mmCIF file of C-alpha atoms in Angstrom:
data_model
loop_
_atom_site.group_PDB
_atom_site.id
_atom_site.type_symbol
_atom_site.label_atom_id
_atom_site.label_comp_id
_atom_site.label_asym_id
_atom_site.label_seq_id
_atom_site.Cartn_x
_atom_site.Cartn_y
_atom_site.Cartn_z
ATOM 1 C CA LYS A 1 -11.532 -11.709 -16.832
ATOM 2 C CA ASN A 2 -8.816 -11.856 -19.297
ATOM 3 C CA LEU A 3 -7.162 -8.650 -19.354
ATOM 4 C CA VAL A 4 -7.273 -7.260 -22.866
ATOM 5 C CA ILE A 5 -5.896 -3.762 -23.541
ATOM 6 C CA ASN A 6 -8.927 -1.896 -24.194
ATOM 7 C CA ALA A 7 -9.782 1.778 -22.539
ATOM 8 C CA LYS A 8 -13.405 0.706 -22.844
ATOM 9 C CA ASN A 9 -13.174 -2.176 -20.579
ATOM 10 C CA ALA A 10 -12.837 -2.728 -16.667
ATOM 11 C CA PRO A 11 -9.591 -4.971 -16.153
ATOM 12 C CA SER A 12 -7.739 -2.076 -18.416
ATOM 13 C CA ARG A 13 -8.868 0.641 -16.769
ATOM 14 C CA HIS A 14 -7.998 -0.790 -13.295
ATOM 15 C CA TYR A 15 -4.410 -1.208 -14.995
ATOM 16 C CA LEU A 16 -4.161 2.335 -16.386
ATOM 17 C CA GLY A 17 -5.526 3.481 -12.986
ATOM 18 C CA THR A 18 -2.642 1.664 -11.017
ATOM 19 C CA VAL A 19 -0.023 2.584 -13.281
ATOM 20 C CA HIS A 20 -1.300 6.380 -12.838
ATOM 21 C CA LEU A 21 -1.342 5.893 -9.207
ATOM 22 C CA GLU A 22 2.125 4.568 -9.046
ATOM 23 C CA VAL A 23 3.789 7.337 -11.098
ATOM 24 C CA GLY A 24 1.819 10.325 -9.042
ATOM 25 C CA ARG A 25 -0.685 10.971 -11.648
ATOM 26 C CA LEU A 26 -3.340 11.227 -8.783
ATOM 27 C CA ASP A 27 -6.071 12.904 -10.727
ATOM 28 C CA GLU A 28 -5.743 10.336 -13.866
ATOM 29 C CA ALA A 29 -5.546 7.678 -11.107
ATOM 30 C CA ALA A 30 -8.380 8.262 -9.524
ATOM 31 C CA THR A 31 -10.343 8.585 -12.902
ATOM 32 C CA GLN A 32 -9.622 5.629 -14.234
ATOM 33 C CA LEU A 33 -10.014 3.485 -10.983
ATOM 34 C CA ARG A 34 -13.679 4.914 -10.575
ATOM 35 C CA SER A 35 -14.688 4.157 -13.934
ATOM 36 C CA ALA A 36 -13.109 0.501 -13.024
ATOM 37 C CA HIS A 37 -14.940 0.171 -10.149
ATOM 38 C CA ALA A 38 -18.279 1.148 -11.688
ATOM 39 C CA MET A 39 -17.887 -1.208 -14.444
ATOM 40 C CA PHE A 40 -16.952 -4.009 -12.261
ATOM 41 C CA THR A 41 -19.854 -3.418 -10.122
ATOM 42 C CA GLN A 42 -22.348 -3.400 -13.000
ATOM 43 C CA GLN A 43 -20.540 -6.582 -14.445
ATOM 44 C CA TYR A 44 -20.145 -8.492 -11.178
ATOM 45 C CA GLY A 45 -21.283 -7.104 -8.128
ATOM 46 C CA ARG A 46 -20.359 -5.401 -5.299
ATOM 47 C CA THR A 47 -18.538 -8.241 -3.389
ATOM 48 C CA ASP A 48 -16.494 -9.673 -6.907
ATOM 49 C CA TYR A 49 -12.869 -9.578 -6.052
ATOM 50 C CA ASP A 50 -12.251 -6.952 -9.110
ATOM 51 C CA THR A 51 -15.217 -4.780 -7.846
ATOM 52 C CA LEU A 52 -13.491 -4.513 -4.212
ATOM 53 C CA ALA A 53 -9.634 -4.337 -5.559
ATOM 54 C CA ALA A 54 -10.486 -1.516 -7.867
ATOM 55 C CA LEU A 55 -12.582 0.040 -4.931
ATOM 56 C CA GLY A 56 -9.655 -0.133 -3.009
ATOM 57 C CA SER A 57 -7.149 1.577 -5.047
ATOM 58 C CA LEU A 58 -9.553 4.132 -5.632
ATOM 59 C CA ALA A 59 -9.474 4.738 -2.080
ATOM 60 C CA LEU A 60 -5.734 4.809 -1.916
ATOM 61 C CA ALA A 61 -5.695 7.246 -4.798
ATOM 62 C CA SER A 62 -8.184 9.580 -2.862
ATOM 63 C CA ALA A 63 -5.762 9.385 0.235
ATOM 64 C CA ARG A 64 -2.708 10.341 -1.363
ATOM 65 C CA ARG A 65 -4.818 13.048 -2.744
ATOM 66 C CA GLU A 66 -5.384 14.281 0.736
ATOM 67 C CA ARG A 67 -9.308 13.067 0.429
ATOM 68 C CA TYR A 68 -9.013 11.321 3.554
ATOM 69 C CA ALA A 69 -12.615 11.577 3.884
ATOM 70 C CA ALA A 70 -13.813 9.901 0.960
ATOM 71 C CA ALA A 71 -11.254 7.091 0.976
ATOM 72 C CA VAL A 72 -12.902 6.669 4.461
ATOM 73 C CA ASP A 73 -16.238 6.425 3.177
ATOM 74 C CA LEU A 74 -15.172 4.210 -0.076
ATOM 75 C CA LEU A 75 -13.620 1.564 2.502
ATOM 76 C CA ALA A 76 -16.608 1.571 4.681
ATOM 77 C CA GLU A 77 -19.015 0.920 1.380
ATOM 78 C CA GLY A 78 -16.669 -1.829 0.256
ATOM 79 C CA ARG A 79 -16.863 -3.190 4.187
ATOM 80 C CA SER A 80 -20.470 -3.129 4.042
ATOM 81 C CA ALA A 81 -20.844 -5.328 0.923
ATOM 82 C CA LEU A 82 -18.978 -7.687 2.592
ATOM 83 C CA GLN A 83 -20.922 -7.592 5.848
ATOM 84 C CA GLY A 84 -21.998 -11.305 7.422
ATOM 85 C CA LYS A 85 -19.888 -12.875 4.572
ATOM 86 C CA THR A 86 -17.646 -15.573 6.266
ATOM 87 C CA GLU A 87 -16.151 -17.549 3.468
ATOM 88 C CA ARG A 88 -12.052 -17.509 3.220
ATOM 89 C CA LYS A 89 -12.300 -15.551 0.157
ATOM 90 C CA HIS A 90 -14.436 -13.034 2.077
ATOM 91 C CA LEU A 91 -12.174 -12.743 4.652
ATOM 92 C CA ALA A 92 -9.264 -11.806 1.913
ATOM 93 C CA MET A 93 -11.270 -9.327 0.335
ATOM 94 C CA ALA A 94 -12.129 -8.042 3.987
ATOM 95 C CA ALA A 95 -8.409 -8.140 4.852
ATOM 96 C CA ALA A 96 -7.085 -6.250 1.702
ATOM 97 C CA LEU A 97 -9.856 -3.241 2.371
ATOM 98 C CA THR A 98 -8.464 -3.039 5.902
ATOM 99 C CA GLY A 99 -4.743 -2.942 4.449
ATOM 100 C CA ARG A 100 -6.063 0.438 2.565
ATOM 101 C CA GLN A 101 -7.603 1.430 5.561
ATOM 102 C CA LEU A 102 -4.420 1.162 7.326
ATOM 103 C CA GLN A 103 -2.419 3.027 4.610
ATOM 104 C CA THR A 104 -5.154 6.222 4.523
ATOM 105 C CA ALA A 105 -4.709 5.792 8.093
ATOM 106 C CA MET A 106 -0.904 6.693 8.371
ATOM 107 C CA LEU A 107 -1.067 8.924 5.053
ATOM 108 C CA ALA A 108 -3.662 11.019 7.367
ATOM 109 C CA GLY A 109 -1.321 10.545 10.435
ATOM 110 C CA ASP A 110 -3.893 9.301 12.349
ATOM 111 C CA LEU A 111 -2.471 6.898 14.628
ATOM 112 C CA GLU A 112 -5.467 5.989 16.438
ATOM 113 C CA ALA A 113 -7.138 4.831 13.279
ATOM 114 C CA ALA A 114 -4.223 2.957 12.478
ATOM 115 C CA GLU A 115 -3.897 0.931 15.275
ATOM 116 C CA ALA A 116 -7.298 -0.039 15.034
ATOM 117 C CA ALA A 117 -6.617 -1.190 11.222
ATOM 118 C CA LEU A 118 -3.462 -2.705 12.265
ATOM 119 C CA SER A 119 -5.602 -4.686 15.241
ATOM 120 C CA LEU A 120 -8.157 -6.085 12.836
ATOM 121 C CA LEU A 121 -5.492 -7.352 10.332
ATOM 122 C CA SER A 122 -3.452 -9.477 13.013
ATOM 123 C CA ASP A 123 -7.068 -11.045 14.139
ATOM 124 C CA PRO A 124 -7.698 -14.186 12.000
ATOM 125 C CA ASP A 125 -11.438 -14.281 13.238
ATOM 126 C CA VAL A 126 -12.084 -11.386 11.141
ATOM 127 C CA SER A 127 -9.423 -11.408 8.660
ATOM 128 C CA ASP A 128 -7.358 -13.916 6.129
ATOM 129 C CA PRO A 129 -3.695 -12.839 6.617
ATOM 130 C CA THR A 130 -2.904 -14.113 3.433
ATOM 131 C CA VAL A 131 -3.651 -11.432 1.396
ATOM 132 C CA PRO A 132 -2.107 -10.583 -1.902
ATOM 133 C CA ASN A 133 0.138 -7.817 -0.165
ATOM 134 C CA ARG A 134 1.671 -10.121 2.779
ATOM 135 C CA HIS A 135 4.231 -6.918 3.125
ATOM 136 C CA VAL A 136 1.424 -4.393 4.485
ATOM 137 C CA LEU A 137 1.060 -5.932 8.045
ATOM 138 C CA PRO A 138 4.804 -6.036 8.876
ATOM 139 C CA LEU A 139 5.735 -3.083 7.532
ATOM 140 C CA ALA A 140 2.875 -1.089 9.302
ATOM 141 C CA ARG A 141 4.027 -2.563 12.645
ATOM 142 C CA ILE A 142 7.476 -1.002 12.209
ATOM 143 C CA ASP A 143 6.224 2.525 10.997
ATOM 144 C CA LEU A 144 3.606 2.739 13.918
ATOM 145 C CA SER A 145 6.575 1.665 16.067
ATOM 146 C CA MET A 146 8.622 4.439 14.781
ATOM 147 C CA HIS A 147 5.195 7.042 14.909
ATOM 148 C CA ARG A 148 5.003 6.448 18.658
ATOM 149 C CA GLY A 149 8.933 6.827 19.174
ATOM 150 C CA ALA A 150 9.581 3.490 20.348
ATOM 151 C CA LEU A 151 13.022 3.212 17.943
ATOM 152 C CA GLY A 152 14.047 -0.258 19.840
ATOM 153 C CA GLN A 153 10.991 -1.889 19.086
ATOM 154 C CA ALA A 154 10.683 -0.400 15.121
ATOM 155 C CA ARG A 155 14.418 -1.937 15.081
ATOM 156 C CA ALA A 156 13.894 -5.310 16.272
ATOM 157 C CA LEU A 157 10.463 -5.485 13.916
ATOM 158 C CA LEU A 158 12.512 -4.746 10.998
ATOM 159 C CA ASP A 159 15.181 -7.150 12.062
ATOM 160 C CA SER A 160 12.523 -9.654 12.289
ATOM 161 C CA TYR A 161 10.786 -8.445 8.657
ATOM 162 C CA ARG A 162 13.981 -9.141 7.131
ATOM 163 C CA GLY A 163 14.867 -12.372 8.732
ATOM 164 C CA THR A 164 11.475 -14.012 6.868
ATOM 165 C CA MET A 165 12.418 -12.521 3.377
ATOM 166 C CA THR A 166 13.744 -15.085 1.159
ATOM 167 C CA VAL A 167 16.157 -14.451 -1.500
ATOM 168 C CA ASP A 168 13.000 -14.396 -3.986
ATOM 169 C CA ALA A 169 10.840 -11.872 -2.432
ATOM 170 C CA PRO A 170 9.348 -9.393 -4.434
ATOM 171 C CA SER A 171 11.662 -6.268 -4.442
ATOM 172 C CA SER A 172 9.355 -3.755 -3.625
ATOM 173 C CA GLY A 173 9.304 -5.568 0.101
ATOM 174 C CA ALA A 174 13.164 -5.244 0.242
ATOM 175 C CA PHE A 175 13.054 -1.561 -1.020
ATOM 176 C CA ALA A 176 10.225 -0.968 1.692
ATOM 177 C CA ALA A 177 12.676 -2.434 4.330
ATOM 178 C CA GLN A 178 15.269 -0.379 3.213
ATOM 179 C CA LEU A 179 13.592 2.809 3.289
ATOM 180 C CA LEU A 180 12.480 2.210 6.945
ATOM 181 C CA GLN A 181 15.691 1.229 7.830
ATOM 182 C CA LEU A 182 16.623 4.717 6.243
ATOM 183 C CA ARG A 183 14.165 6.300 8.263
ATOM 184 C CA LEU A 184 14.924 4.701 11.609
ATOM 185 C CA LEU A 185 18.609 5.864 11.110
ATOM 186 C CA LEU A 186 17.556 9.357 10.450
ATOM 187 C CA ALA A 187 15.446 9.221 13.637
ATOM 188 C CA GLY A 188 18.164 8.186 15.641
ATOM 189 C CA ASP A 189 20.753 10.829 14.496
ATOM 190 C CA ASP A 190 22.636 8.742 12.317
ATOM 191 C CA ALA A 191 22.256 11.029 8.940
ATOM 192 C CA VAL A 192 25.414 9.564 7.793
ATOM 193 C CA GLY A 193 24.337 6.080 7.969
ATOM 194 C CA ALA A 194 20.914 7.072 6.339
ATOM 195 C CA ALA A 195 22.470 8.679 3.747
ATOM 196 C CA GLN A 196 24.696 5.553 2.790
ATOM 197 C CA VAL A 197 21.564 3.258 2.820
ATOM 198 C CA GLY A 198 19.798 5.861 0.907
ATOM 199 C CA ARG A 199 22.503 5.550 -2.127
ATOM 200 C CA ASP A 200 22.032 2.087 -1.658
ATOM 201 C CA LEU A 201 18.612 2.152 -2.308
ATOM 202 C CA LEU A 202 18.622 4.130 -5.392
ATOM 203 C CA ARG A 203 20.965 2.162 -6.677
ATOM 204 C CA ALA A 204 19.286 -1.227 -6.023
ATOM 205 C CA MET A 205 15.997 0.496 -7.182
ATOM 206 C CA GLN A 206 18.021 1.518 -10.749
ATOM 207 C CA GLU A 207 19.432 -1.628 -11.173
ATOM 208 C CA ALA A 208 15.890 -3.115 -11.039
ATOM 209 C CA GLY A 209 14.683 -1.118 -13.362
ATOM 210 C CA VAL A 210 12.670 1.119 -11.005
ATOM 211 C CA THR A 211 12.303 4.548 -12.744
ATOM 212 C CA THR A 212 8.834 5.632 -12.173
ATOM 213 C CA THR A 213 6.680 4.290 -9.086
ATOM 214 C CA TRP A 214 5.444 6.167 -6.335
ATOM 215 C CA GLU A 215 8.134 3.900 -4.193
ATOM 216 C CA LEU A 216 11.076 5.652 -6.108
ATOM 217 C CA VAL A 217 9.524 9.107 -5.853
ATOM 218 C CA THR A 218 9.378 8.434 -1.747
ATOM 219 C CA ALA A 219 12.545 6.745 -1.511
ATOM 220 C CA GLN A 220 14.516 9.650 -3.520
ATOM 221 C CA GLU A 221 12.891 12.289 -1.259
ATOM 222 C CA TRP A 222 14.233 10.346 1.823
ATOM 223 C CA ALA A 223 17.467 10.062 0.759
ATOM 224 C CA ALA A 224 17.875 13.528 -0.634
ATOM 225 C CA VAL A 225 17.026 14.127 3.378
ATOM 226 C CA ALA A 226 19.267 11.951 4.297
ATOM 227 C CA ALA A 227 21.990 13.268 2.306
ATOM 228 C CA ALA A 228 21.455 16.973 3.148
ATOM 229 C CA GLU A 229 21.638 16.320 6.656
ATOM 230 C CA ALA A 230 24.513 13.926 6.763
#
């Protein structure tokens, strides 16, 4: 499964689809990811890690295109493939799919479904918490607290999350934490503080070489809102 950059092989299609997804080219992302998922399924089967990773990425692309029902159906397909499988690797795959389910629910504004997904991610009997993206769970808890209007709880969770980050933590986790802080300040009517965090966040992303990702677009939008309200 070594990656050779060739548009005709599944890993390359998954990689290209992920790049398109990050920069907001959602139609192109869906096309590449759909092909990657089909090819992985044919080559390795429905329960292979790469197959399910491509499926999860395709579901996220569908959700970002506001095709929430399609995203939900894809994730249900993935969970069905893993039904009855209890090996650690399968629990990790299930957790990754549940993380995508959580993201889909948040994008759709379905807080009840998001709460259900979060509960599953927090249950060690049905989910392996050591999934590649370990930031999904704590950041989702903060986001949900904000949506419920529990700003004090969200601040406490954010402080706790930052306390667990090490100096070599992935920059994406730090950027996500700053973005949540910006939103918290706006929710607390501190537009001046939010504007400063927005400026610091965009500067840090520029210094890290982040130029075209989905994360940057989101940061730019919220920083603009903060600047306008300051």
